[in-house]
Amino acid sequence: MAIASEGGHWVQLRRLRRAWDGCTVTYVSTNPEYRAEIDDATDDQQASYRCVTDASRWNKLRLLRQASEIALLIIRNRPDVIVTTGAAPGYFAIRLGKLLGARTAWIDSIANAEELSMSGRMAGKHADLWLTQWPHLASANGPKFMGAVI
């Protein structure tokens, strides 16, 4: 499962798509128009797209709805691996996926140049692989730096 919020999070996630060539991938985001990107893709992978409710920390009810939708997707799909570039959908996927035995990777958005994102700080400690795209944000107890997506 490859999951991210719309906008820059989604762009960065899609730039990683070659990493899972040959795999069956369920892409998840908050913009229904992204389905066309997956349907039109010529990548070497079997892919599907699912859209979840868009939410942020300022709308708690929508966050609950989003978390519920992601939980159902994870229970139904039982992904072996969950990769995310953030934000809220990725946080929920990391937390719920770990409970069901998925391997997880959090890649903090390149937009977070001065400090890690709030969702990254919250999810990172639960991820099997926690990465930042800025070398000065890497730490022994925090994310590792292995390069940038963009």
Tab-separated table of C-alpha atoms in Angstrom:
chain	number	residue	atom	x	y	z
A	1	MET	CA	0.000	0.000	0.000
A	2	ALA	CA	1.304	3.435	-0.988
A	3	ILE	CA	-0.579	6.195	0.812
A	4	ALA	CA	-0.340	9.986	1.030
A	5	SER	CA	-2.356	13.161	1.318
A	6	GLU	CA	-2.944	15.094	-1.876
A	7	GLY	CA	-0.594	17.727	-3.220
A	8	GLY	CA	3.124	17.528	-2.521
A	9	HIS	CA	2.808	14.384	-0.422
A	10	TRP	CA	1.207	12.601	-3.379
A	11	VAL	CA	3.763	13.928	-5.882
A	12	GLN	CA	6.623	12.623	-3.756
A	13	LEU	CA	4.950	9.243	-3.261
A	14	ARG	CA	4.402	8.838	-7.009
A	15	ARG	CA	8.073	9.638	-7.651
A	16	LEU	CA	8.902	6.489	-5.693
A	17	ARG	CA	6.714	4.233	-7.866
A	18	ARG	CA	9.625	2.502	-9.636
A	19	ALA	CA	10.688	1.120	-6.243
A	20	TRP	CA	7.733	-1.235	-6.294
A	21	ASP	CA	7.721	-2.275	-9.938
A	22	GLY	CA	6.561	-5.864	-10.222
A	23	CYS	CA	4.414	-5.526	-7.100
A	24	THR	CA	0.683	-5.307	-6.585
A	25	VAL	CA	0.064	-1.829	-5.171
A	26	THR	CA	-2.992	-0.192	-3.696
A	27	TYR	CA	-2.542	3.565	-3.897
A	28	VAL	CA	-4.537	5.608	-1.394
A	29	SER	CA	-5.019	9.365	-1.256
A	30	THR	CA	-7.613	12.039	-0.602
A	31	ASN	CA	-8.242	13.296	-4.136
A	32	PRO	CA	-10.587	11.245	-6.361
A	33	GLU	CA	-8.991	12.721	-9.497
A	34	TYR	CA	-5.741	10.832	-8.790
A	35	ARG	CA	-7.439	7.615	-9.921
A	36	ALA	CA	-6.750	8.660	-13.531
A	37	GLU	CA	-2.988	8.720	-12.821
A	38	ILE	CA	-3.132	5.114	-11.681
A	39	ASP	CA	-5.470	3.942	-14.429
A	40	ASP	CA	-3.261	5.566	-17.102
A	41	ALA	CA	0.047	4.341	-15.650
A	42	THR	CA	2.278	2.050	-17.673
A	43	ASP	CA	4.330	1.021	-14.648
A	44	ASP	CA	5.380	-2.592	-14.264
A	45	GLN	CA	2.888	-3.213	-11.473
A	46	GLN	CA	-0.674	-4.189	-10.812
A	47	ALA	CA	-2.205	-1.106	-9.234
A	48	SER	CA	-5.518	0.057	-7.896
A	49	TYR	CA	-6.605	3.335	-6.350
A	50	ARG	CA	-8.727	4.082	-3.312
A	51	CYS	CA	-9.837	7.509	-2.162
A	52	VAL	CA	-10.378	8.372	1.508
A	53	THR	CA	-11.882	11.417	3.188
A	54	ASP	CA	-9.651	14.468	3.278
A	55	ALA	CA	-9.036	15.604	6.856
A	56	SER	CA	-6.704	17.609	9.036
A	57	ARG	CA	-6.117	18.146	12.726
A	58	TRP	CA	-8.575	21.036	12.639
A	59	ASN	CA	-11.545	18.770	11.872
A	60	LYS	CA	-11.656	15.904	14.368
A	61	LEU	CA	-14.814	14.287	12.972
A	62	ARG	CA	-13.314	14.064	9.489
A	63	LEU	CA	-10.137	12.602	11.022
A	64	LEU	CA	-12.215	9.873	12.660
A	65	ARG	CA	-13.920	9.153	9.364
A	66	GLN	CA	-10.583	9.044	7.548
A	67	ALA	CA	-9.079	6.710	10.174
A	68	SER	CA	-12.087	4.387	9.869
A	69	GLU	CA	-11.825	4.281	6.073
A	70	ILE	CA	-8.110	3.517	6.238
A	71	ALA	CA	-8.676	0.819	8.850
A	72	LEU	CA	-11.204	-0.887	6.572
A	73	LEU	CA	-8.821	-0.697	3.607
A	74	ILE	CA	-5.997	-2.224	5.614
A	75	ILE	CA	-8.200	-4.980	7.035
A	76	ARG	CA	-9.582	-5.824	3.579
A	77	ASN	CA	-6.281	-5.583	1.678
A	78	ARG	CA	-3.870	-6.880	4.337
A	79	PRO	CA	-0.839	-5.177	2.780
A	80	ASP	CA	2.573	-6.674	3.458
A	81	VAL	CA	4.171	-3.229	3.278
A	82	ILE	CA	2.868	0.314	3.763
A	83	VAL	CA	4.864	3.254	2.390
A	84	THR	CA	3.841	6.854	3.035
A	85	THR	CA	5.093	10.382	2.527
A	86	GLY	CA	2.499	11.746	4.966
A	87	ALA	CA	0.387	13.357	6.356
A	88	ALA	CA	-2.721	12.208	8.303
A	89	PRO	CA	-3.618	9.255	6.023
A	90	GLY	CA	-0.049	8.015	6.293
A	91	TYR	CA	-0.052	8.358	10.061
A	92	PHE	CA	-3.186	6.257	10.405
A	93	ALA	CA	-1.905	3.678	7.922
A	94	ILE	CA	1.406	3.296	9.771
A	95	ARG	CA	-0.284	2.872	13.144
A	96	LEU	CA	-3.028	0.507	11.969
A	97	GLY	CA	-0.823	-1.422	9.562
A	98	LYS	CA	1.706	-2.201	12.293
A	99	LEU	CA	-1.069	-3.668	14.437
A	100	LEU	CA	-1.840	-6.107	11.624
A	101	GLY	CA	1.777	-7.042	10.946
A	102	ALA	CA	2.629	-4.875	7.934
A	103	ARG	CA	6.158	-3.571	7.466
A	104	THR	CA	6.014	0.230	7.367
A	105	ALA	CA	8.048	3.112	5.963
A	106	TRP	CA	7.527	6.815	6.691
A	107	ILE	CA	9.297	9.298	4.391
A	108	ASP	CA	8.848	12.802	5.739
A	109	SER	CA	7.957	15.387	3.101
A	110	ILE	CA	10.778	17.411	1.590
A	111	ALA	CA	8.724	20.516	2.432
A	112	ASN	CA	9.657	20.010	6.079
A	113	ALA	CA	13.114	21.552	5.770
A	114	GLU	CA	13.395	23.184	9.196
A	115	GLU	CA	11.795	20.509	11.368
A	116	LEU	CA	10.011	17.201	11.001
A	117	SER	CA	6.294	17.302	10.318
A	118	MET	CA	3.939	16.795	13.231
A	119	SER	CA	2.578	13.586	11.705
A	120	GLY	CA	6.138	12.452	10.965
A	121	ARG	CA	7.172	12.938	14.594
A	122	MET	CA	4.107	11.009	15.724
A	123	ALA	CA	4.316	8.163	13.198
A	124	GLY	CA	8.066	7.817	12.845
A	125	LYS	CA	8.643	6.028	16.123
A	126	HIS	CA	6.134	3.374	15.026
A	127	ALA	CA	7.550	2.856	11.520
A	128	ASP	CA	10.039	0.141	10.632
A	129	LEU	CA	11.843	2.661	8.421
A	130	TRP	CA	11.723	6.374	9.274
A	131	LEU	CA	13.337	8.747	6.781
A	132	THR	CA	13.855	12.471	6.369
A	133	GLN	CA	14.843	14.123	3.113
A	134	TRP	CA	17.122	16.628	4.873
A	135	PRO	CA	20.482	15.510	6.322
A	136	HIS	CA	20.393	18.034	9.181
A	137	LEU	CA	17.102	16.550	10.461
A	138	ALA	CA	18.484	13.028	10.798
A	139	SER	CA	19.380	11.820	14.287
A	140	ALA	CA	20.397	8.672	16.113
A	141	ASN	CA	16.938	8.294	17.680
A	142	GLY	CA	14.985	9.889	14.888
A	143	PRO	CA	14.756	9.576	11.161
A	144	LYS	CA	17.626	8.559	8.909
A	145	PHE	CA	18.720	10.471	5.835
A	146	MET	CA	19.169	8.380	2.678
A	147	GLY	CA	18.605	11.044	0.032
A	148	ALA	CA	15.745	13.111	-1.320
A	149	VAL	CA	12.836	12.102	-3.530
A	150	ILE	CA	12.929	15.313	-5.559
